[in-house]
PDB file of C-alpha atoms in Angstrom:
ATOM      1  CA  MET A  23     110.388 113.803  95.897  1.00  0.00           C
ATOM      2  CA  ILE A  24     109.143 113.874  99.394  1.00  0.00           C
ATOM      3  CA  SER A  25     110.265 110.974 101.814  1.00  0.00           C
ATOM      4  CA  VAL A  26     108.494 110.686 105.026  1.00  0.00           C
ATOM      5  CA  VAL A  27     110.328 108.624 107.811  1.00  0.00           C
ATOM      6  CA  ILE A  28     108.299 107.193 110.668  1.00  0.00           C
ATOM      7  CA  PRO A  29     109.921 105.153 113.390  1.00  0.00           C
ATOM      8  CA  VAL A  30     107.397 102.286 114.507  1.00  0.00           C
ATOM      9  CA  TYR A  31     107.715 100.556 117.874  1.00  0.00           C
ATOM     10  CA  ASN A  32     104.462  98.561 119.151  1.00  0.00           C
ATOM     11  CA  GLU A  33     101.989 100.854 117.295  1.00  0.00           C
ATOM     12  CA  GLU A  34      99.758  98.295 115.813  1.00  0.00           C
ATOM     13  CA  GLU A  35      96.652 100.296 116.758  1.00  0.00           C
ATOM     14  CA  ASN A  36      97.871 103.571 115.133  1.00  0.00           C
ATOM     15  CA  ILE A  37      99.362 102.353 111.801  1.00  0.00           C
ATOM     16  CA  LEU A  38      96.271 102.052 109.614  1.00  0.00           C
ATOM     17  CA  PRO A  39      94.639 105.395 110.520  1.00  0.00           C
ATOM     18  CA  LEU A  40      98.193 106.966 110.169  1.00  0.00           C
ATOM     19  CA  HIS A  41      98.786 105.488 106.829  1.00  0.00           C
ATOM     20  CA  GLU A  42      95.179 106.497 105.640  1.00  0.00           C
ATOM     21  CA  ARG A  43      95.721 110.147 106.607  1.00  0.00           C
ATOM     22  CA  LEU A  44      99.218 110.203 105.201  1.00  0.00           C
ATOM     23  CA  LEU A  45      97.979 108.965 101.811  1.00  0.00           C
ATOM     24  CA  ASN A  46      95.245 111.645 101.772  1.00  0.00           C
ATOM     25  CA  VAL A  47      97.556 114.397 102.577  1.00  0.00           C
ATOM     26  CA  LEU A  48     100.634 113.258 100.244  1.00  0.00           C
ATOM     27  CA  ASN A  49      98.263 112.638  97.267  1.00  0.00           C
ATOM     28  CA  SER A  50      96.938 116.165  97.556  1.00  0.00           C
ATOM     29  CA  LEU A  51     100.336 117.730  97.135  1.00  0.00           C
ATOM     30  CA  ASN A  52     100.977 116.899  93.526  1.00  0.00           C
ATOM     31  CA  GLU A  53     104.616 115.781  94.184  1.00  0.00           C
ATOM     32  CA  ASP A  54     106.119 112.369  94.202  1.00  0.00           C
ATOM     33  CA  TYR A  55     106.425 110.623  97.567  1.00  0.00           C
ATOM     34  CA  GLU A  56     107.464 107.688  99.568  1.00  0.00           C
ATOM     35  CA  ILE A  57     106.612 106.549 103.015  1.00  0.00           C
ATOM     36  CA  ILE A  58     109.296 104.863 104.935  1.00  0.00           C
ATOM     37  CA  TYR A  59     108.156 102.865 108.085  1.00  0.00           C
ATOM     38  CA  VAL A  60     111.108 101.668 110.350  1.00  0.00           C
ATOM     39  CA  ASP A  61     109.912  98.775 112.688  1.00  0.00           C
ATOM     40  CA  ASP A  62     112.234  99.196 115.744  1.00  0.00           C
ATOM     41  CA  GLY A  63     111.965  95.575 116.803  1.00  0.00           C
ATOM     42  CA  SER A  64     108.206  95.788 117.712  1.00  0.00           C
ATOM     43  CA  LYS A  65     106.929  93.063 119.783  1.00  0.00           C
ATOM     44  CA  ASP A  66     103.206  93.360 118.801  1.00  0.00           C
ATOM     45  CA  ASN A  67     101.709  93.012 115.306  1.00  0.00           C
ATOM     46  CA  SER A  68     103.141  96.234 113.982  1.00  0.00           C
ATOM     47  CA  LEU A  69     105.448  94.694 111.346  1.00  0.00           C
ATOM     48  CA  ASN A  70     102.767  92.335 109.865  1.00  0.00           C
ATOM     49  CA  ILE A  71     100.407  95.360 109.550  1.00  0.00           C
ATOM     50  CA  LEU A  72     103.311  97.607 107.900  1.00  0.00           C
ATOM     51  CA  LYS A  73     103.882  94.768 105.334  1.00  0.00           C
ATOM     52  CA  SER A  74     100.141  94.719 104.367  1.00  0.00           C
ATOM     53  CA  LEU A  75     100.166  98.472 103.417  1.00  0.00           C
ATOM     54  CA  LYS A  76      99.381  99.818  99.974  1.00  0.00           C
ATOM     55  CA  GLY A  77     101.050 102.797  98.248  1.00  0.00           C
ATOM     56  CA  ASN A  78     104.458 103.777  97.620  1.00  0.00           C
ATOM     57  CA  VAL A  79     105.814 102.388 101.025  1.00  0.00           C
ATOM     58  CA  LYS A  80     109.146 100.985 102.189  1.00  0.00           C
ATOM     59  CA  VAL A  81     109.282  98.955 105.397  1.00  0.00           C
ATOM     60  CA  VAL A  82     112.683  98.747 107.282  1.00  0.00           C
ATOM     61  CA  GLU A  83     112.834  95.911 109.586  1.00  0.00           C
ATOM     62  CA  LEU A  84     115.459  96.313 112.235  1.00  0.00           C
ATOM     63  CA  ALA A  85     117.114  93.336 113.877  1.00  0.00           C
ATOM     64  CA  ARG A  86     116.086  94.472 117.340  1.00  0.00           C
ATOM     65  CA  ASN A  87     115.038  97.658 119.165  1.00  0.00           C
ATOM     66  CA  TYR A  88     117.647 100.248 118.943  1.00  0.00           C
ATOM     67  CA  GLY A  89     115.821 103.346 120.065  1.00  0.00           C
ATOM     68  CA  GLN A  90     113.739 106.179 118.193  1.00  0.00           C
ATOM     69  CA  HIS A  91     116.753 108.187 116.759  1.00  0.00           C
ATOM     70  CA  ALA A  92     118.723 104.966 115.742  1.00  0.00           C
ATOM     71  CA  ALA A  93     115.453 103.941 113.835  1.00  0.00           C
ATOM     72  CA  ILE A  94     115.240 107.251 112.239  1.00  0.00           C
ATOM     73  CA  PHE A  95     118.886 107.111 110.888  1.00  0.00           C
ATOM     74  CA  ALA A  96     117.927 103.646 109.318  1.00  0.00           C
ATOM     75  CA  GLY A  97     115.146 105.273 107.531  1.00  0.00           C
ATOM     76  CA  PHE A  98     117.525 107.934 106.471  1.00  0.00           C
ATOM     77  CA  SER A  99     119.903 105.408 104.889  1.00  0.00           C
ATOM     78  CA  VAL A 100     117.292 104.295 102.398  1.00  0.00           C
ATOM     79  CA  VAL A 101     115.433 107.690 101.382  1.00  0.00           C
ATOM     80  CA  SER A 102     115.081 108.745  97.812  1.00  0.00           C
ATOM     81  CA  GLY A 103     113.493 112.117  98.133  1.00  0.00           C
ATOM     82  CA  ASP A 104     115.312 115.356  98.350  1.00  0.00           C
ATOM     83  CA  LYS A 105     112.677 116.656 100.924  1.00  0.00           C
ATOM     84  CA  VAL A 106     112.911 114.444 103.974  1.00  0.00           C
ATOM     85  CA  ILE A 107     110.191 114.661 106.860  1.00  0.00           C
ATOM     86  CA  THR A 108     110.320 112.819 110.053  1.00  0.00           C
ATOM     87  CA  MET A 109     107.230 112.011 112.449  1.00  0.00           C
ATOM     88  CA  ASP A 110     106.003 109.804 115.068  1.00  0.00           C
ATOM     89  CA  ALA A 111     103.554 107.046 114.523  1.00  0.00           C
ATOM     90  CA  ASP A 112     101.318 107.812 117.553  1.00  0.00           C
ATOM     91  CA  LEU A 113      99.473 110.606 115.517  1.00  0.00           C
ATOM     92  CA  GLN A 114     100.306 113.385 118.005  1.00  0.00           C
ATOM     93  CA  ASN A 115     102.026 114.947 114.953  1.00  0.00           C
ATOM     94  CA  PRO A 116      98.883 115.384 112.728  1.00  0.00           C
ATOM     95  CA  PRO A 117      99.974 114.442 109.030  1.00  0.00           C
ATOM     96  CA  GLU A 118      97.688 117.216 108.036  1.00  0.00           C
ATOM     97  CA  GLU A 119     100.557 119.603 108.936  1.00  0.00           C
ATOM     98  CA  ILE A 120     102.950 118.287 106.464  1.00  0.00           C
ATOM     99  CA  PRO A 121     102.049 120.823 103.845  1.00  0.00           C
ATOM    100  CA  LYS A 122     103.431 123.641 106.056  1.00  0.00           C
ATOM    101  CA  LEU A 123     106.892 121.902 106.036  1.00  0.00           C
ATOM    102  CA  VAL A 124     106.650 121.400 102.241  1.00  0.00           C
ATOM    103  CA  GLU A 125     105.882 124.960 101.686  1.00  0.00           C
ATOM    104  CA  LYS A 126     109.127 125.858 103.654  1.00  0.00           C
ATOM    105  CA  PHE A 127     111.287 123.561 101.594  1.00  0.00           C
ATOM    106  CA  ASN A 128     109.962 125.318  98.558  1.00  0.00           C
ATOM    107  CA  GLU A 129     111.185 128.658 100.130  1.00  0.00           C
ATOM    108  CA  GLY A 130     114.661 127.201 100.263  1.00  0.00           C
ATOM    109  CA  TYR A 131     115.237 126.127 103.903  1.00  0.00           C
ATOM    110  CA  ASP A 132     117.364 123.249 104.815  1.00  0.00           C
ATOM    111  CA  VAL A 133     116.045 122.284 108.082  1.00  0.00           C
ATOM    112  CA  ILE A 134     112.388 123.139 109.267  1.00  0.00           C
ATOM    113  CA  ALA A 135     111.779 122.712 112.882  1.00  0.00           C
ATOM    114  CA  THR A 136     108.313 122.776 114.405  1.00  0.00           C
ATOM    115  CA  ILE A 137     106.586 124.196 117.729  1.00  0.00           C
ATOM    116  CA  ARG A 138     103.891 122.316 119.014  1.00  0.00           C
ATOM    117  CA  GLN A 139     100.794 124.503 119.859  1.00  0.00           C
ATOM    118  CA  GLN A 140      98.423 123.579 122.859  1.00  0.00           C
ATOM    119  CA  ARG A 141     100.411 120.502 123.650  1.00  0.00           C
ATOM    120  CA  LYS A 142      98.270 117.300 124.779  1.00  0.00           C
ATOM    121  CA  ASP A 143     100.852 115.832 127.066  1.00  0.00           C
ATOM    122  CA  SER A 144     101.039 115.303 130.922  1.00  0.00           C
ATOM    123  CA  ILE A 145     102.415 117.892 133.135  1.00  0.00           C
ATOM    124  CA  PHE A 146     105.467 115.736 133.687  1.00  0.00           C
ATOM    125  CA  ARG A 147     106.016 115.685 129.918  1.00  0.00           C
ATOM    126  CA  LYS A 148     105.660 119.364 129.450  1.00  0.00           C
ATOM    127  CA  PHE A 149     107.973 120.063 132.284  1.00  0.00           C
ATOM    128  CA  SER A 150     110.790 117.774 131.096  1.00  0.00           C
ATOM    129  CA  SER A 151     110.258 119.038 127.520  1.00  0.00           C
ATOM    130  CA  HIS A 152     110.635 122.777 128.777  1.00  0.00           C
ATOM    131  CA  LEU A 153     113.816 121.842 130.591  1.00  0.00           C
ATOM    132  CA  ASN A 154     115.275 120.009 127.670  1.00  0.00           C
ATOM    133  CA  ASN A 155     114.396 122.833 125.315  1.00  0.00           C
ATOM    134  CA  TYR A 156     116.098 125.235 127.692  1.00  0.00           C
ATOM    135  CA  ILE A 157     119.337 123.003 127.974  1.00  0.00           C
ATOM    136  CA  THR A 158     119.460 122.358 124.340  1.00  0.00           C
ATOM    137  CA  LYS A 159     119.211 125.920 123.282  1.00  0.00           C
ATOM    138  CA  LYS A 160     121.889 126.869 125.691  1.00  0.00           C
ATOM    139  CA  ILE A 161     124.387 123.913 124.495  1.00  0.00           C
ATOM    140  CA  THR A 162     123.676 124.382 120.773  1.00  0.00           C
ATOM    141  CA  LYS A 163     123.328 128.179 120.819  1.00  0.00           C
ATOM    142  CA  VAL A 164     120.530 127.807 118.138  1.00  0.00           C
ATOM    143  CA  ASP A 165     117.392 129.875 118.917  1.00  0.00           C
ATOM    144  CA  LEU A 166     114.671 127.146 118.399  1.00  0.00           C
ATOM    145  CA  ASN A 167     111.925 126.661 121.002  1.00  0.00           C
ATOM    146  CA  ASP A 168     110.833 123.128 120.712  1.00  0.00           C
ATOM    147  CA  TRP A 169     113.383 120.504 120.214  1.00  0.00           C
ATOM    148  CA  GLY A 170     111.419 117.401 121.203  1.00  0.00           C
ATOM    149  CA  CYS A 171     108.791 117.421 118.371  1.00  0.00           C
ATOM    150  CA  MET A 172     109.692 114.853 115.726  1.00  0.00           C
ATOM    151  CA  LEU A 173     107.631 116.270 112.898  1.00  0.00           C
ATOM    152  CA  ARG A 174     110.485 118.140 111.170  1.00  0.00           C
ATOM    153  CA  GLY A 175     111.946 118.462 107.817  1.00  0.00           C
ATOM    154  CA  TYR A 176     115.579 117.965 106.534  1.00  0.00           C
ATOM    155  CA  ARG A 177     116.826 118.480 103.138  1.00  0.00           C
ATOM    156  CA  LYS A 178     118.562 115.449 101.602  1.00  0.00           C
ATOM    157  CA  LYS A 179     122.000 116.950 101.925  1.00  0.00           C
ATOM    158  CA  ILE A 180     121.529 117.553 105.585  1.00  0.00           C
ATOM    159  CA  VAL A 181     120.619 113.869 105.919  1.00  0.00           C
ATOM    160  CA  GLU A 182     123.575 112.731 104.017  1.00  0.00           C
ATOM    161  CA  ARG A 183     125.774 114.922 106.358  1.00  0.00           C
ATOM    162  CA  MET A 184     124.230 113.350 109.440  1.00  0.00           C
ATOM    163  CA  LEU A 185     124.646 109.915 108.078  1.00  0.00           C
ATOM    164  CA  ASN A 186     128.408 110.670 107.614  1.00  0.00           C
ATOM    165  CA  ASN A 187     128.760 111.570 111.175  1.00  0.00           C
ATOM    166  CA  ASP A 188     130.633 108.918 113.171  1.00  0.00           C
ATOM    167  CA  GLU A 189     129.157 109.698 116.635  1.00  0.00           C
ATOM    168  CA  LYS A 190     127.320 106.625 118.171  1.00  0.00           C
ATOM    169  CA  THR A 191     124.864 108.643 120.379  1.00  0.00           C
ATOM    170  CA  VAL A 192     123.199 111.569 118.629  1.00  0.00           C
ATOM    171  CA  PHE A 193     120.152 113.789 119.069  1.00  0.00           C
ATOM    172  CA  ILE A 194     118.895 114.283 115.383  1.00  0.00           C
ATOM    173  CA  PRO A 195     117.196 117.754 115.735  1.00  0.00           C
ATOM    174  CA  ALA A 196     120.256 119.183 117.465  1.00  0.00           C
ATOM    175  CA  ILE A 197     122.876 117.450 115.264  1.00  0.00           C
ATOM    176  CA  ALA A 198     121.117 118.637 112.024  1.00  0.00           C
ATOM    177  CA  THR A 199     121.651 122.412 113.245  1.00  0.00           C
ATOM    178  CA  TYR A 200     125.480 121.633 113.059  1.00  0.00           C
ATOM    179  CA  TYR A 201     125.576 121.391 109.258  1.00  0.00           C
ATOM    180  CA  THR A 202     123.346 124.480 108.163  1.00  0.00           C
ATOM    181  CA  LYS A 203     122.296 127.770 109.452  1.00  0.00           C
ATOM    182  CA  ASN A 204     119.479 127.899 106.826  1.00  0.00           C
ATOM    183  CA  ILE A 205     116.803 126.930 109.560  1.00  0.00           C
ATOM    184  CA  VAL A 206     113.145 127.971 110.162  1.00  0.00           C
ATOM    185  CA  GLU A 207     110.692 127.138 112.952  1.00  0.00           C
ATOM    186  CA  ILE A 208     107.023 126.937 112.348  1.00  0.00           C
ATOM    187  CA  PRO A 209     103.982 126.402 114.593  1.00  0.00           C
ATOM    188  CA  ILE A 210     101.957 123.136 114.204  1.00  0.00           C
ATOM    189  CA  GLN A 211      99.014 121.614 115.955  1.00  0.00           C
ATOM    190  CA  HIS A 212      99.461 118.784 118.572  1.00  0.00           C
ATOM    191  CA  SER A 213      96.892 116.099 119.190  1.00  0.00           C
ATOM    192  CA  GLN A 214      96.133 113.460 121.860  1.00  0.00           C
ATOM    193  CA  ARG A 215      97.789 110.077 121.299  1.00  0.00           C
ATOM    194  CA  GLN A 216      95.145 107.988 119.519  1.00  0.00           C
ATOM    195  CA  ALA A 217      95.965 104.585 121.007  1.00  0.00           C
ATOM    196  CA  GLY A 218      98.731 102.998 123.231  1.00  0.00           C
ATOM    197  CA  LYS A 219     101.146 104.733 125.608  1.00  0.00           C
ATOM    198  CA  SER A 220     104.341 106.940 125.220  1.00  0.00           C
ATOM    199  CA  LYS A 221     107.377 104.579 124.763  1.00  0.00           C
ATOM    200  CA  TYR A 222     109.620 107.404 126.661  1.00  0.00           C
ATOM    201  CA  SER A 223     110.119 106.718 130.332  1.00  0.00           C
ATOM    202  CA  LEU A 224     111.746 109.009 132.863  1.00  0.00           C
ATOM    203  CA  ILE A 225     115.005 107.136 132.325  1.00  0.00           C
ATOM    204  CA  LYS A 226     114.979 107.264 128.609  1.00  0.00           C
ATOM    205  CA  LEU A 227     114.212 111.208 128.810  1.00  0.00           C
ATOM    206  CA  VAL A 228     117.300 111.532 131.168  1.00  0.00           C
ATOM    207  CA  ASN A 229     119.474 109.397 128.958  1.00  0.00           C
ATOM    208  CA  LEU A 230     118.392 111.463 125.886  1.00  0.00           C
ATOM    209  CA  MET A 231     119.410 114.590 127.709  1.00  0.00           C
ATOM    210  CA  PHE A 232     122.781 113.283 128.759  1.00  0.00           C
ATOM    211  CA  ASP A 233     123.372 112.056 124.960  1.00  0.00           C
ATOM    212  CA  LEU A 234     122.663 115.802 124.135  1.00  0.00           C
ATOM    213  CA  MET A 235     124.949 117.245 126.535  1.00  0.00           C
ATOM    214  CA  THR A 236     127.758 114.942 126.110  1.00  0.00           C
ATOM    215  CA  SER A 237     127.558 115.096 122.232  1.00  0.00           C
ATOM    216  CA  PHE A 238     127.433 118.900 122.090  1.00  0.00           C
ATOM    217  CA  SER A 239     129.071 120.488 125.099  1.00  0.00           C
ATOM    218  CA  ASN A 240     131.978 120.126 127.737  1.00  0.00           C
ATOM    219  CA  LEU A 241     129.769 122.306 129.867  1.00  0.00           C
ATOM    220  CA  PRO A 242     129.127 119.572 132.429  1.00  0.00           C
ATOM    221  CA  LEU A 243     132.932 119.069 132.823  1.00  0.00           C
ATOM    222  CA  GLU A 244     133.424 122.985 133.317  1.00  0.00           C
ATOM    223  CA  ILE A 245     130.678 123.009 136.089  1.00  0.00           C
ATOM    224  CA  LEU A 246     132.601 120.173 137.851  1.00  0.00           C
ATOM    225  CA  LEU A 247     135.922 122.302 137.395  1.00  0.00           C
ATOM    226  CA  TYR A 248     134.527 125.405 138.650  1.00  0.00           C
ATOM    227  CA  GLY A 249     132.273 123.785 141.247  1.00  0.00           C
ATOM    228  CA  GLY A 250     135.504 122.128 142.599  1.00  0.00           C
ATOM    229  CA  ILE A 251     137.428 125.518 142.771  1.00  0.00           C
ATOM    230  CA  LEU A 252     134.337 127.087 144.693  1.00  0.00           C
ATOM    231  CA  THR A 253     134.076 123.860 147.046  1.00  0.00           C
ATOM    232  CA  ALA A 254     137.783 124.001 147.735  1.00  0.00           C
ATOM    233  CA  ALA A 255     137.535 127.981 148.528  1.00  0.00           C
ATOM    234  CA  PHE A 256     134.682 127.224 150.634  1.00  0.00           C
ATOM    235  CA  GLY A 257     136.582 124.479 152.575  1.00  0.00           C
ATOM    236  CA  ILE A 258     139.402 126.896 153.002  1.00  0.00           C
ATOM    237  CA  LEU A 259     137.318 129.518 154.366  1.00  0.00           C
ATOM    238  CA  LEU A 260     135.426 127.183 156.691  1.00  0.00           C
ATOM    239  CA  GLY A 261     138.989 126.038 157.900  1.00  0.00           C
ATOM    240  CA  ILE A 262     139.837 129.675 158.660  1.00  0.00           C
ATOM    241  CA  VAL A 263     136.578 130.415 160.490  1.00  0.00           C
ATOM    242  CA  LEU A 264     136.983 127.305 162.784  1.00  0.00           C
ATOM    243  CA  ALA A 265     140.512 128.100 163.501  1.00  0.00           C
ATOM    244  CA  LEU A 266     139.597 131.697 164.513  1.00  0.00           C
ATOM    245  CA  GLY A 267     136.664 130.446 166.502  1.00  0.00           C
ATOM    246  CA  ARG A 268     138.971 127.983 168.371  1.00  0.00           C
ATOM    247  CA  ILE A 269     141.501 130.700 169.239  1.00  0.00           C
ATOM    248  CA  PHE A 270     138.918 133.454 170.372  1.00  0.00           C
ATOM    249  CA  TYR A 271     136.183 131.290 171.835  1.00  0.00           C
ATOM    250  CA  GLY A 272     137.962 128.097 172.998  1.00  0.00           C
ATOM    251  CA  VAL A 273     137.802 124.366 172.129  1.00  0.00           C
ATOM    252  CA  GLU A 274     134.302 123.992 173.142  1.00  0.00           C
ATOM    253  CA  TRP A 275     133.045 126.442 170.348  1.00  0.00           C
ATOM    254  CA  ALA A 276     134.682 124.197 167.635  1.00  0.00           C
ATOM    255  CA  LEU A 277     133.312 121.012 169.136  1.00  0.00           C
ATOM    256  CA  GLY A 278     129.862 122.578 169.159  1.00  0.00           C
ATOM    257  CA  GLY A 279     129.822 122.799 165.467  1.00  0.00           C
ATOM    258  CA  VAL A 280     130.513 119.044 164.970  1.00  0.00           C
ATOM    259  CA  PHE A 281     127.230 118.335 163.447  1.00  0.00           C
ATOM    260  CA  SER A 282     127.336 121.176 161.023  1.00  0.00           C
ATOM    261  CA  LEU A 283     130.637 119.602 159.815  1.00  0.00           C
ATOM    262  CA  PHE A 284     128.887 116.315 159.273  1.00  0.00           C
ATOM    263  CA  SER A 285     126.392 118.166 157.250  1.00  0.00           C
ATOM    264  CA  VAL A 286     128.846 119.869 155.011  1.00  0.00           C
ATOM    265  CA  LEU A 287     130.699 116.657 154.767  1.00  0.00           C
ATOM    266  CA  PHE A 288     127.643 114.709 153.348  1.00  0.00           C
ATOM    267  CA  ILE A 289     127.038 117.453 150.945  1.00  0.00           C
ATOM    268  CA  LEU A 290     130.600 117.275 149.610  1.00  0.00           C
ATOM    269  CA  ILE A 291     130.346 113.599 149.345  1.00  0.00           C
ATOM    270  CA  GLY A 292     127.192 113.940 147.480  1.00  0.00           C
ATOM    271  CA  ALA A 293     128.782 116.314 145.215  1.00  0.00           C
ATOM    272  CA  GLN A 294     131.732 114.058 144.581  1.00  0.00           C
ATOM    273  CA  PHE A 295     129.443 111.127 143.728  1.00  0.00           C
ATOM    274  CA  PHE A 296     127.477 113.419 141.365  1.00  0.00           C
ATOM    275  CA  ALA A 297     130.836 114.502 139.737  1.00  0.00           C
ATOM    276  CA  PHE A 298     131.859 110.937 139.244  1.00  0.00           C
ATOM    277  CA  GLY A 299     128.601 110.172 137.585  1.00  0.00           C
ATOM    278  CA  ILE A 300     128.996 112.972 135.027  1.00  0.00           C
ATOM    279  CA  LEU A 301     132.674 111.634 134.258  1.00  0.00           C
ATOM    280  CA  GLY A 302     131.243 108.153 133.934  1.00  0.00           C
ATOM    281  CA  GLU A 303     128.665 109.405 131.272  1.00  0.00           C
ATOM    282  CA  TYR A 304     131.468 110.832 129.108  1.00  0.00           C
ATOM    283  CA  ILE A 305     133.670 107.854 129.657  1.00  0.00           C
ATOM    284  CA  GLY A 306     130.809 105.473 128.851  1.00  0.00           C
ATOM    285  CA  ARG A 307     130.131 107.252 125.600  1.00  0.00           C
ATOM    286  CA  ILE A 308     133.734 107.197 124.718  1.00  0.00           C
ATOM    287  CA  TYR A 309     133.724 103.593 125.419  1.00  0.00           C
ATOM    288  CA  LYS A 310     130.734 103.060 123.204  1.00  0.00           C
ATOM    289  CA  GLN A 311     132.480 105.093 120.352  1.00  0.00           C
ATOM    290  CA  VAL A 312     135.898 103.027 120.592  1.00  0.00           C
ATOM    291  CA  LYS A 313     133.741  99.696 120.452  1.00  0.00           C
ATOM    292  CA  ASN A 314     132.467 100.932 117.104  1.00  0.00           C
ATOM    293  CA  ARG A 315     129.450  98.843 117.083  1.00  0.00           C
ATOM    294  CA  PRO A 316     126.750  99.678 114.517  1.00  0.00           C
ATOM    295  CA  VAL A 317     124.108 102.228 115.436  1.00  0.00           C
ATOM    296  CA  PHE A 318     121.541  99.787 113.870  1.00  0.00           C
ATOM    297  CA  VAL A 319     121.222  96.477 111.822  1.00  0.00           C
ATOM    298  CA  ILE A 320     118.712  96.179 109.153  1.00  0.00           C
ATOM    299  CA  GLU A 321     117.305  92.672 109.076  1.00  0.00           C
ATOM    300  CA  ASN A 322     115.053  93.179 106.040  1.00  0.00           C
ATOM    301  CA  ILE A 323     113.860  95.897 103.716  1.00  0.00           C
ATOM    302  CA  TYR A 324     110.349  95.556 102.005  1.00  0.00           C
ATOM    303  CA  GLU A 325     109.449  97.861  99.031  1.00  0.00           C
ATOM    304  CA  SER A 326     106.266  98.325  96.953  1.00  0.00           C
ATOM    305  CA  LYS A 327     106.248  96.356  93.831  1.00  0.00           C
ATOM    306  CA  ASP A 328     103.157  95.422  91.890  1.00  0.00           C
ATOM    307  CA  ASN A 329     100.891  96.893  94.570  1.00  0.00           C
ATOM    308  CA  SER A 330     102.409  94.713  97.426  1.00  0.00           C
ATOM    309  CA  LEU A 331     105.484  94.851  99.478  1.00  0.00           C
ATOM    310  CA  LYS A 332     108.417  92.621  98.275  1.00  0.00           C
ATOM    311  CA  LYS A 333     111.746  91.906 100.205  1.00  0.00           C
ATOM    312  CA  ILE A 334     114.654  93.640  98.518  1.00  0.00           C
ATOM    313  CA  LYS A 335     117.509  93.510 100.917  1.00  0.00           C
ATOM    314  CA  THR A 336     118.533  91.704 104.078  1.00  0.00           C
ATOM    315  CA  THR A 337     121.038  92.292 106.745  1.00  0.00           C
ATOM    316  CA  GLU A 338     122.683  95.609 106.431  1.00  0.00           C
ATOM    317  CA  GLU A 339     124.920  97.272 109.351  1.00  0.00           C
ATOM    318  CA  ASN A 340     125.326 100.876 109.663  1.00  0.00           C
ATOM    319  CA  GLN A 341     128.499 102.414 111.263  1.00  0.00           C
TER     320      GLN A 341
END
């Protein structure tokens, strides 16, 4: 069975065309399927539209907005299929590309990653994506080229391993590569957003990058360590230079560099605040882990019964 997991946040204009295209594609595959929509605390009419959909559908209603990756984990917790596909609700991931992922599942791969061809994003999104891809590749040491595309496939055993992960902040495409080496990456088409606007602001993109770095690597802390050593060495060398200048050229020469000293001082103060910020990110995530609050809370689950959606479960917490 194929399970398609789709997080939804304020996508009322995209749901119906997305669902129609999904049904056309999935019905052509001659495999059992289910479509799992996760309403991530939408403030528009998305939930009501989701509850009106026909077909083999589950709707997971979260208690509030927890973020895209938490919503996907909520969908993972109710999947029935052995082939799990995630995608966005904005139709930038064309549903017509799903057969390519199913083909790779049938070839035996555990994780199917995708590369967006001819991306229809802004220059800012493309730049931030390239930066994120570079950092992710270096941190995970997995040679994939597009970590930001959510049209991806995971075999159910990989999903179960991710669900058993106790971390509170995770980046799903990266954490999945921790549980298998049987990974393939395929090219897919990329489309313009059909309606609405992206839910990822600059702050959310930065937070996502910090989640990735702090979950997978101590590299930022190592940079601080070696940066501190180099800064100390530079300070010692500068002190020696100033002392020699005072000896050979007099006190006036040393005083003449007072503004240079102030410049260096401000640079070092800025570096210190940056270092404190990096440490704060790690400490904040440790604090979140220690509090052990659930990653998401499911308010209701609706499932297809007698050609309509019926409520089957309420209030479930995931640790």
